[in-house]
Each structure stands twice: as C-alpha cells, then as structure tokens.
C-alpha cells in the first residue's frame, strides 16, 4: 500500500459545481496536512494547511481532516475555470522536517465554462 | 508578496555535463529544500538544508548531487555528470522558523538532458 493515495483523475466539472478532492494515507504519524495547487509547468502553490483533525475554511476552499479514517478532503465551492489545475495533497509528521513529507500523485481538475 | 525565485527556467544539457540550478529563497526563511518532479509523476523530496548543512536527504540524492548556499541569498543544486533520467522539473522550496510544514515553492527549473 502506498503511503499516500490520491486519485489522479482527470476530473472534469462544469463551472459553479462543488468539487471534492480526496487523499487517504496509511501512516498514522502524519499530523500536518497540506493542499497545493499546481498549474501546468509551474511550482506547487500552498492552498491550505491544517494540523490534526478538523475543518478549515478559506474563501471557496474547505479542507477536512479525519485522522481516525486517515482521510483528507479539499472542497471547492462555486468552482471557476481558473481553478483548473492539478491539486496535490501533502502530509508529514514532524514540524520542519520535510524529508518525511509525502505528496499524493495529484488530481488533475478541469472546470469547464 | 515574497516568493522563491529559480533560474534558469529551462535548461537543455548534454548527457555527462554538469548543471547548476539556482534558487533565491524567501529572505527570512531558514529551511531550504530541493524537490524533483519527473514529467507526469509525483513530486519527490531530494534534500533539505538548515543552518548551512544538509539536514536530510533522500535515496535519490546520491553523490551525483550536491547543494550549496554560497552566500546569504542563493541556494544551489549541482548535478554532476547528468544522465537522461535526470530530466525533470526541479523545485526549490523554503520554509520559515515556526511555520510548521508550510513550505513555499519556486516556479521550477525544467532540466532536459539529451
């Protein structure tokens, strides 16, 4: 089993739809959970950062962490064509010790006008 | 907004040549990283650097690779004797003290080995 599993998609939705992106993981030591957005041939851009379980909301984006199920989600409300990108989940267990940060494969999202 | 900058954005090199990729991290950050992403594949950790020395490195980061912080602003990745399989996007990232695991990536340097 891979440490971090993320469906690579592609996922295509109409503009205005609610998008749900998910990752599962196997390492119970992970405590820090991140979502990055990556446009084609660009660097990953940090979108959301959460610690431990719970929800975090930032504008149209909501990140959820369920440590008991080892499952994290990113919801995008009122999706826009500009949200079309690859979304990477990332997680780690130790502060400032990024050698243990693991990335998902990334889900490619297309929002159609 | 502060950002991590990388140069060159794209480099084509012949197999066996040496390449230096340059990065200017965010100015008050103390933790520096190099990641690699082969086309269509995952982002992979290469090395982390703190307090002027390597703090961690992955199995990918063998003797072919080295990093240096030659002055107060630049952070470089040197790849000696490049191979075809070194073709990838190389991302520099930096993180600040107390920022947990929030790291910020540069735009990447696309390396093509021919």
PDB file of C-alpha atoms in Angstrom:
ATOM      1  CA  UNK A   1       0.000   0.000   0.000  1.00  0.00           C
ATOM      2  CA  UNK A   2       1.302   3.442  -0.904  1.00  0.00           C
ATOM      3  CA  UNK A   3       1.719   5.881   1.968  1.00  0.00           C
ATOM      4  CA  UNK A   4      -0.491   8.467   0.289  1.00  0.00           C
ATOM      5  CA  UNK A   5      -3.157   7.562  -2.212  1.00  0.00           C
ATOM      6  CA  UNK A   6      -4.756  10.172  -4.438  1.00  0.00           C
ATOM      7  CA  UNK A   7      -6.906   9.528  -7.472  1.00  0.00           C
ATOM      8  CA  UNK A   8      -5.081  11.194 -10.386  1.00  0.00           C
ATOM      9  CA  UNK A   9      -8.329  11.854 -12.241  1.00  0.00           C
ATOM     10  CA  UNK A  10      -8.766  13.600 -14.550  1.00  0.00           C
ATOM     11  CA  UNK A  11     -11.804  15.232 -13.025  1.00  0.00           C
ATOM     12  CA  UNK A  12     -13.974  17.485 -15.158  1.00  0.00           C
ATOM     13  CA  UNK A  13     -16.809  19.595 -13.742  1.00  0.00           C
ATOM     14  CA  UNK A  14     -18.978  22.452 -15.005  1.00  0.00           C
ATOM     15  CA  UNK A  15     -18.404  25.957 -13.719  1.00  0.00           C
ATOM     16  CA  UNK A  16     -20.160  26.542 -10.417  1.00  0.00           C
ATOM     17  CA  UNK A  17     -20.012  22.909  -9.298  1.00  0.00           C
ATOM     18  CA  UNK A  18     -18.765  21.811  -5.899  1.00  0.00           C
ATOM     19  CA  UNK A  19     -15.543  19.867  -6.257  1.00  0.00           C
ATOM     20  CA  UNK A  20     -14.401  17.227  -3.795  1.00  0.00           C
ATOM     21  CA  UNK A  21     -10.778  16.087  -3.849  1.00  0.00           C
ATOM     22  CA  UNK A  22      -9.552  13.370  -1.526  1.00  0.00           C
ATOM     23  CA  UNK A  23      -6.495  11.569  -0.246  1.00  0.00           C
ATOM     24  CA  UNK A  24      -6.065   8.580   2.002  1.00  0.00           C
ATOM     25  CA  UNK A  25      -2.944   7.684   3.881  1.00  0.00           C
ATOM     26  CA  UNK A  26      -1.549   4.831   5.879  1.00  0.00           C
ATOM     27  CA  UNK A  27       0.966   6.445   8.239  1.00  0.00           C
ATOM     28  CA  UNK A  28      -0.764   7.352  11.492  1.00  0.00           C
ATOM     29  CA  UNK A  29       2.190   9.588  12.421  1.00  0.00           C
ATOM     30  CA  UNK A  30       1.127  12.228   9.909  1.00  0.00           C
ATOM     31  CA  UNK A  31      -0.166  15.301  11.707  1.00  0.00           C
ATOM     32  CA  UNK A  32       0.290  18.124   9.208  1.00  0.00           C
ATOM     33  CA  UNK A  33      -1.815  18.152   6.088  1.00  0.00           C
ATOM     34  CA  UNK A  34      -1.454  20.456   3.140  1.00  0.00           C
ATOM     35  CA  UNK A  35      -3.131  21.038  -0.180  1.00  0.00           C
ATOM     36  CA  UNK A  36      -1.158  22.527  -3.027  1.00  0.00           C
ATOM     37  CA  UNK A  37      -2.392  23.741  -6.394  1.00  0.00           C
ATOM     38  CA  UNK A  38      -0.088  23.287  -9.369  1.00  0.00           C
ATOM     39  CA  UNK A  39      -0.677  24.874 -12.738  1.00  0.00           C
ATOM     40  CA  UNK A  40       0.982  23.261 -15.720  1.00  0.00           C
ATOM     41  CA  UNK A  41       4.763  23.622 -15.669  1.00  0.00           C
ATOM     42  CA  UNK A  42       4.586  25.756 -12.519  1.00  0.00           C
ATOM     43  CA  UNK A  43       5.595  25.224  -8.916  1.00  0.00           C
ATOM     44  CA  UNK A  44       3.091  23.920  -6.346  1.00  0.00           C
ATOM     45  CA  UNK A  45       1.305  26.766  -4.592  1.00  0.00           C
ATOM     46  CA  UNK A  46       0.232  26.258  -0.988  1.00  0.00           C
ATOM     47  CA  UNK A  47      -3.552  26.490  -0.692  1.00  0.00           C
ATOM     48  CA  UNK A  48      -4.454  25.110   2.710  1.00  0.00           C
ATOM     49  CA  UNK A  49      -2.612  23.914   5.773  1.00  0.00           C
ATOM     50  CA  UNK A  50      -4.205  22.055   8.655  1.00  0.00           C
ATOM     51  CA  UNK A  51      -2.903  20.426  11.776  1.00  0.00           C
ATOM     52  CA  UNK A  52      -4.502  17.250  13.111  1.00  0.00           C
ATOM     53  CA  UNK A  53      -8.226  16.617  12.622  1.00  0.00           C
ATOM     54  CA  UNK A  54     -10.922  19.113  11.822  1.00  0.00           C
ATOM     55  CA  UNK A  55     -12.064  21.584   9.213  1.00  0.00           C
ATOM     56  CA  UNK A  56     -10.524  24.749   7.899  1.00  0.00           C
ATOM     57  CA  UNK A  57     -12.208  27.186   5.576  1.00  0.00           C
ATOM     58  CA  UNK A  58     -10.641  29.854   3.378  1.00  0.00           C
ATOM     59  CA  UNK A  59     -12.956  31.549   0.931  1.00  0.00           C
ATOM     60  CA  UNK A  60     -14.285  28.956  -1.510  1.00  0.00           C
ATOM     61  CA  UNK A  61     -11.930  26.287  -0.170  1.00  0.00           C
ATOM     62  CA  UNK A  62     -12.550  23.955   2.774  1.00  0.00           C
ATOM     63  CA  UNK A  63     -10.049  21.395   3.992  1.00  0.00           C
ATOM     64  CA  UNK A  64     -11.159  18.487   6.135  1.00  0.00           C
ATOM     65  CA  UNK A  65      -9.026  16.015   8.025  1.00  0.00           C
ATOM     66  CA  UNK A  66     -10.346  12.804   9.554  1.00  0.00           C
ATOM     67  CA  UNK A  67      -7.406  11.167  11.281  1.00  0.00           C
ATOM     68  CA  UNK A  68      -9.497   8.261  12.539  1.00  0.00           C
ATOM     69  CA  UNK A  69     -10.207   7.282   8.931  1.00  0.00           C
ATOM     70  CA  UNK A  70      -6.862   8.535   7.604  1.00  0.00           C
ATOM     71  CA  UNK A  71      -8.725  10.571   5.053  1.00  0.00           C
ATOM     72  CA  UNK A  72      -8.404  14.188   3.981  1.00  0.00           C
ATOM     73  CA  UNK A  73     -10.516  16.240   1.631  1.00  0.00           C
ATOM     74  CA  UNK A  74     -10.470  19.550  -0.156  1.00  0.00           C
ATOM     75  CA  UNK A  75     -13.775  21.072  -1.215  1.00  0.00           C
ATOM     76  CA  UNK A  76     -14.016  23.860  -3.756  1.00  0.00           C
ATOM     77  CA  UNK A  77     -17.320  25.709  -3.866  1.00  0.00           C
ATOM     78  CA  UNK A  78     -18.557  27.647  -6.884  1.00  0.00           C
ATOM     79  CA  UNK A  79     -15.700  26.284  -8.978  1.00  0.00           C
ATOM     80  CA  UNK A  80     -14.250  28.569 -11.626  1.00  0.00           C
ATOM     81  CA  UNK A  81     -12.327  27.841 -14.849  1.00  0.00           C
ATOM     82  CA  UNK A  82      -9.312  29.418 -13.133  1.00  0.00           C
ATOM     83  CA  UNK A  83      -9.429  26.547 -10.612  1.00  0.00           C
ATOM     84  CA  UNK A  84      -8.369  24.189 -13.410  1.00  0.00           C
ATOM     85  CA  UNK A  85      -5.070  22.759 -12.191  1.00  0.00           C
ATOM     86  CA  UNK A  86      -3.552  19.738 -10.522  1.00  0.00           C
ATOM     87  CA  UNK A  87      -4.233  19.536  -6.786  1.00  0.00           C
ATOM     88  CA  UNK A  88      -1.652  17.822  -4.629  1.00  0.00           C
ATOM     89  CA  UNK A  89      -2.199  16.650  -1.103  1.00  0.00           C
ATOM     90  CA  UNK A  90       0.849  16.530   1.139  1.00  0.00           C
ATOM     91  CA  UNK A  91       1.358  15.412   4.687  1.00  0.00           C
ATOM     92  CA  UNK A  92       4.066  14.994   7.269  1.00  0.00           C
ATOM     93  CA  UNK A  93       4.588  14.125  10.878  1.00  0.00           C
ATOM     94  CA  UNK A  94       7.325  16.331  12.229  1.00  0.00           C
ATOM     95  CA  UNK A  95       7.455  20.139  12.178  1.00  0.00           C
ATOM     96  CA  UNK A  96      10.081  21.480   9.807  1.00  0.00           C
ATOM     97  CA  UNK A  97      11.242  18.010   8.885  1.00  0.00           C
ATOM     98  CA  UNK A  98      10.228  17.846   5.278  1.00  0.00           C
ATOM     99  CA  UNK A  99      12.132  14.706   4.492  1.00  0.00           C
ATOM    100  CA  UNK A 100       9.085  12.912   5.794  1.00  0.00           C
ATOM    101  CA  UNK A 101       6.628  14.993   3.760  1.00  0.00           C
ATOM    102  CA  UNK A 102       4.792  12.797   1.310  1.00  0.00           C
ATOM    103  CA  UNK A 103       2.900  14.042  -1.704  1.00  0.00           C
ATOM    104  CA  UNK A 104      -0.069  12.455  -3.375  1.00  0.00           C
ATOM    105  CA  UNK A 105       0.118  11.863  -7.106  1.00  0.00           C
ATOM    106  CA  UNK A 106      -2.096  14.900  -7.733  1.00  0.00           C
ATOM    107  CA  UNK A 107      -5.615  15.118  -9.152  1.00  0.00           C
ATOM    108  CA  UNK A 108      -5.979  16.986 -12.424  1.00  0.00           C
ATOM    109  CA  UNK A 109      -9.097  19.148 -12.334  1.00  0.00           C
ATOM    110  CA  UNK A 110     -10.743  20.882 -15.277  1.00  0.00           C
ATOM    111  CA  UNK A 111     -13.582  23.341 -14.692  1.00  0.00           C
ATOM    112  CA  UNK A 112     -15.485  23.936 -17.905  1.00  0.00           C
ATOM    113  CA  UNK A 113     -17.142  27.316 -18.544  1.00  0.00           C
TER     114      UNK A 113
ATOM    115  CA  UNK B   1       4.336  39.035  -1.719  1.00  0.00           C
ATOM    116  CA  UNK B   2       7.678  37.328  -1.045  1.00  0.00           C
ATOM    117  CA  UNK B   3       8.435  34.441  -3.355  1.00  0.00           C
ATOM    118  CA  UNK B   4      11.032  31.828  -4.120  1.00  0.00           C
ATOM    119  CA  UNK B   5      12.757  32.508  -7.423  1.00  0.00           C
ATOM    120  CA  UNK B   6      14.606  29.991  -9.547  1.00  0.00           C
ATOM    121  CA  UNK B   7      16.934  30.196 -12.509  1.00  0.00           C
ATOM    122  CA  UNK B   8      17.134  29.053 -15.210  1.00  0.00           C
ATOM    123  CA  UNK B   9      13.506  28.315 -16.008  1.00  0.00           C
ATOM    124  CA  UNK B  10      14.599  25.795 -18.626  1.00  0.00           C
ATOM    125  CA  UNK B  11      17.957  24.260 -19.411  1.00  0.00           C
ATOM    126  CA  UNK B  12      18.932  21.733 -22.035  1.00  0.00           C
ATOM    127  CA  UNK B  13      22.204  19.940 -21.416  1.00  0.00           C
ATOM    128  CA  UNK B  14      24.111  17.087 -22.939  1.00  0.00           C
ATOM    129  CA  UNK B  15      24.444  13.841 -21.064  1.00  0.00           C
ATOM    130  CA  UNK B  16      27.545  13.843 -18.909  1.00  0.00           C
ATOM    131  CA  UNK B  17      27.620  17.605 -18.418  1.00  0.00           C
ATOM    132  CA  UNK B  18      27.343  19.378 -15.081  1.00  0.00           C
ATOM    133  CA  UNK B  19      24.360  21.570 -14.290  1.00  0.00           C
ATOM    134  CA  UNK B  20      23.841  24.161 -11.578  1.00  0.00           C
ATOM    135  CA  UNK B  21      20.315  25.194 -10.690  1.00  0.00           C
ATOM    136  CA  UNK B  22      19.937  28.351  -8.677  1.00  0.00           C
ATOM    137  CA  UNK B  23      17.368  29.452  -6.153  1.00  0.00           C
ATOM    138  CA  UNK B  24      16.749  32.545  -4.090  1.00  0.00           C
ATOM    139  CA  UNK B  25      14.588  31.517  -1.119  1.00  0.00           C
ATOM    140  CA  UNK B  26      12.269  33.859   0.740  1.00  0.00           C
ATOM    141  CA  UNK B  27      14.553  36.181   2.661  1.00  0.00           C
ATOM    142  CA  UNK B  28      13.674  35.394   6.279  1.00  0.00           C
ATOM    143  CA  UNK B  29      13.321  31.655   5.763  1.00  0.00           C
ATOM    144  CA  UNK B  30      15.760  29.246   7.374  1.00  0.00           C
ATOM    145  CA  UNK B  31      14.851  25.899   5.828  1.00  0.00           C
ATOM    146  CA  UNK B  32      15.607  25.149   2.208  1.00  0.00           C
ATOM    147  CA  UNK B  33      14.666  22.225   0.037  1.00  0.00           C
ATOM    148  CA  UNK B  34      15.027  20.745  -3.401  1.00  0.00           C
ATOM    149  CA  UNK B  35      12.315  18.568  -4.894  1.00  0.00           C
ATOM    150  CA  UNK B  36      12.094  16.855  -8.238  1.00  0.00           C
ATOM    151  CA  UNK B  37       9.111  16.064 -10.443  1.00  0.00           C
ATOM    152  CA  UNK B  38       9.594  13.843 -13.439  1.00  0.00           C
ATOM    153  CA  UNK B  39       7.008  14.609 -16.105  1.00  0.00           C
ATOM    154  CA  UNK B  40       3.666  13.084 -15.149  1.00  0.00           C
ATOM    155  CA  UNK B  41       4.927  11.773 -11.842  1.00  0.00           C
ATOM    156  CA  UNK B  42       4.870  12.734  -8.171  1.00  0.00           C
ATOM    157  CA  UNK B  43       6.789  15.500  -6.511  1.00  0.00           C
ATOM    158  CA  UNK B  44       9.785  13.788  -4.856  1.00  0.00           C
ATOM    159  CA  UNK B  45      11.915  15.057  -1.989  1.00  0.00           C
ATOM    160  CA  UNK B  46      15.638  15.360  -2.709  1.00  0.00           C
ATOM    161  CA  UNK B  47      17.271  17.246   0.131  1.00  0.00           C
ATOM    162  CA  UNK B  48      16.699  19.679   2.977  1.00  0.00           C
ATOM    163  CA  UNK B  49      19.203  22.223   4.232  1.00  0.00           C
ATOM    164  CA  UNK B  50      19.299  24.072   7.518  1.00  0.00           C
ATOM    165  CA  UNK B  51      21.960  26.001   9.376  1.00  0.00           C
ATOM    166  CA  UNK B  52      24.385  25.707   6.455  1.00  0.00           C
ATOM    167  CA  UNK B  53      24.301  21.962   6.242  1.00  0.00           C
ATOM    168  CA  UNK B  54      22.233  19.165   4.827  1.00  0.00           C
ATOM    169  CA  UNK B  55      19.679  18.054   7.402  1.00  0.00           C
ATOM    170  CA  UNK B  56      18.056  15.264   5.435  1.00  0.00           C
ATOM    171  CA  UNK B  57      18.394  13.677   2.017  1.00  0.00           C
ATOM    172  CA  UNK B  58      16.526  11.012   0.102  1.00  0.00           C
ATOM    173  CA  UNK B  59      17.931   7.966  -1.638  1.00  0.00           C
ATOM    174  CA  UNK B  60      17.670   9.900  -4.902  1.00  0.00           C
ATOM    175  CA  UNK B  61      20.218  12.420  -3.635  1.00  0.00           C
ATOM    176  CA  UNK B  62      23.371  10.403  -4.253  1.00  0.00           C
ATOM    177  CA  UNK B  63      26.948  11.521  -4.893  1.00  0.00           C
ATOM    178  CA  UNK B  64      25.900  12.954  -8.218  1.00  0.00           C
ATOM    179  CA  UNK B  65      24.100  15.755  -6.408  1.00  0.00           C
ATOM    180  CA  UNK B  66      25.314  18.496  -4.126  1.00  0.00           C
ATOM    181  CA  UNK B  67      23.850  21.637  -2.615  1.00  0.00           C
ATOM    182  CA  UNK B  68      25.430  24.841  -1.511  1.00  0.00           C
ATOM    183  CA  UNK B  69      24.488  28.157  -0.002  1.00  0.00           C
ATOM    184  CA  UNK B  70      27.389  30.218  -1.301  1.00  0.00           C
ATOM    185  CA  UNK B  71      26.169  33.500   0.137  1.00  0.00           C
ATOM    186  CA  UNK B  72      23.320  34.844   2.218  1.00  0.00           C
ATOM    187  CA  UNK B  73      20.740  34.646  -0.518  1.00  0.00           C
ATOM    188  CA  UNK B  74      21.399  31.884  -3.047  1.00  0.00           C
ATOM    189  CA  UNK B  75      20.830  28.155  -2.683  1.00  0.00           C
ATOM    190  CA  UNK B  76      22.141  25.955  -5.472  1.00  0.00           C
ATOM    191  CA  UNK B  77      21.719  22.391  -6.641  1.00  0.00           C
ATOM    192  CA  UNK B  78      24.593  20.934  -8.644  1.00  0.00           C
ATOM    193  CA  UNK B  79      24.104  17.819 -10.725  1.00  0.00           C
ATOM    194  CA  UNK B  80      27.325  16.268 -11.935  1.00  0.00           C
ATOM    195  CA  UNK B  81      27.601  14.036 -14.980  1.00  0.00           C
ATOM    196  CA  UNK B  82      23.930  14.325 -15.913  1.00  0.00           C
ATOM    197  CA  UNK B  83      22.007  11.311 -17.143  1.00  0.00           C
ATOM    198  CA  UNK B  84      18.935  11.093 -19.339  1.00  0.00           C
ATOM    199  CA  UNK B  85      16.839  10.116 -16.339  1.00  0.00           C
ATOM    200  CA  UNK B  86      17.746  13.366 -14.589  1.00  0.00           C
ATOM    201  CA  UNK B  87      15.369  15.140 -16.965  1.00  0.00           C
ATOM    202  CA  UNK B  88      12.711  16.611 -14.705  1.00  0.00           C
ATOM    203  CA  UNK B  89      11.362  19.767 -13.151  1.00  0.00           C
ATOM    204  CA  UNK B  90      13.433  20.736 -10.132  1.00  0.00           C
ATOM    205  CA  UNK B  91      11.693  22.796  -7.487  1.00  0.00           C
ATOM    206  CA  UNK B  92      13.347  24.804  -4.777  1.00  0.00           C
ATOM    207  CA  UNK B  93      11.301  25.488  -1.657  1.00  0.00           C
ATOM    208  CA  UNK B  94      11.811  27.345   1.587  1.00  0.00           C
ATOM    209  CA  UNK B  95      10.151  27.460   4.976  1.00  0.00           C
ATOM    210  CA  UNK B  96      10.335  29.809   7.914  1.00  0.00           C
ATOM    211  CA  UNK B  97      11.040  29.175  11.591  1.00  0.00           C
ATOM    212  CA  UNK B  98       7.859  28.149  13.343  1.00  0.00           C
ATOM    213  CA  UNK B  99       5.958  27.784  10.117  1.00  0.00           C
ATOM    214  CA  UNK B 100       5.313  24.137  10.808  1.00  0.00           C
ATOM    215  CA  UNK B 101       5.398  22.395   7.498  1.00  0.00           C
ATOM    216  CA  UNK B 102       4.278  25.249   5.317  1.00  0.00           C
ATOM    217  CA  UNK B 103       6.857  25.466   2.604  1.00  0.00           C
ATOM    218  CA  UNK B 104       6.745  27.671  -0.445  1.00  0.00           C
ATOM    219  CA  UNK B 105       7.868  26.508  -3.845  1.00  0.00           C
ATOM    220  CA  UNK B 106       9.569  28.316  -6.670  1.00  0.00           C
ATOM    221  CA  UNK B 107       8.355  28.101 -10.237  1.00  0.00           C
ATOM    222  CA  UNK B 108      10.802  25.332 -11.011  1.00  0.00           C
ATOM    223  CA  UNK B 109      13.719  24.736 -13.357  1.00  0.00           C
ATOM    224  CA  UNK B 110      12.941  22.392 -16.195  1.00  0.00           C
ATOM    225  CA  UNK B 111      16.017  20.299 -16.992  1.00  0.00           C
ATOM    226  CA  UNK B 112      16.225  18.363 -20.218  1.00  0.00           C
ATOM    227  CA  UNK B 113      19.180  16.024 -20.661  1.00  0.00           C
ATOM    228  CA  UNK B 114      19.796  14.959 -24.251  1.00  0.00           C
TER     229      UNK B 114
END
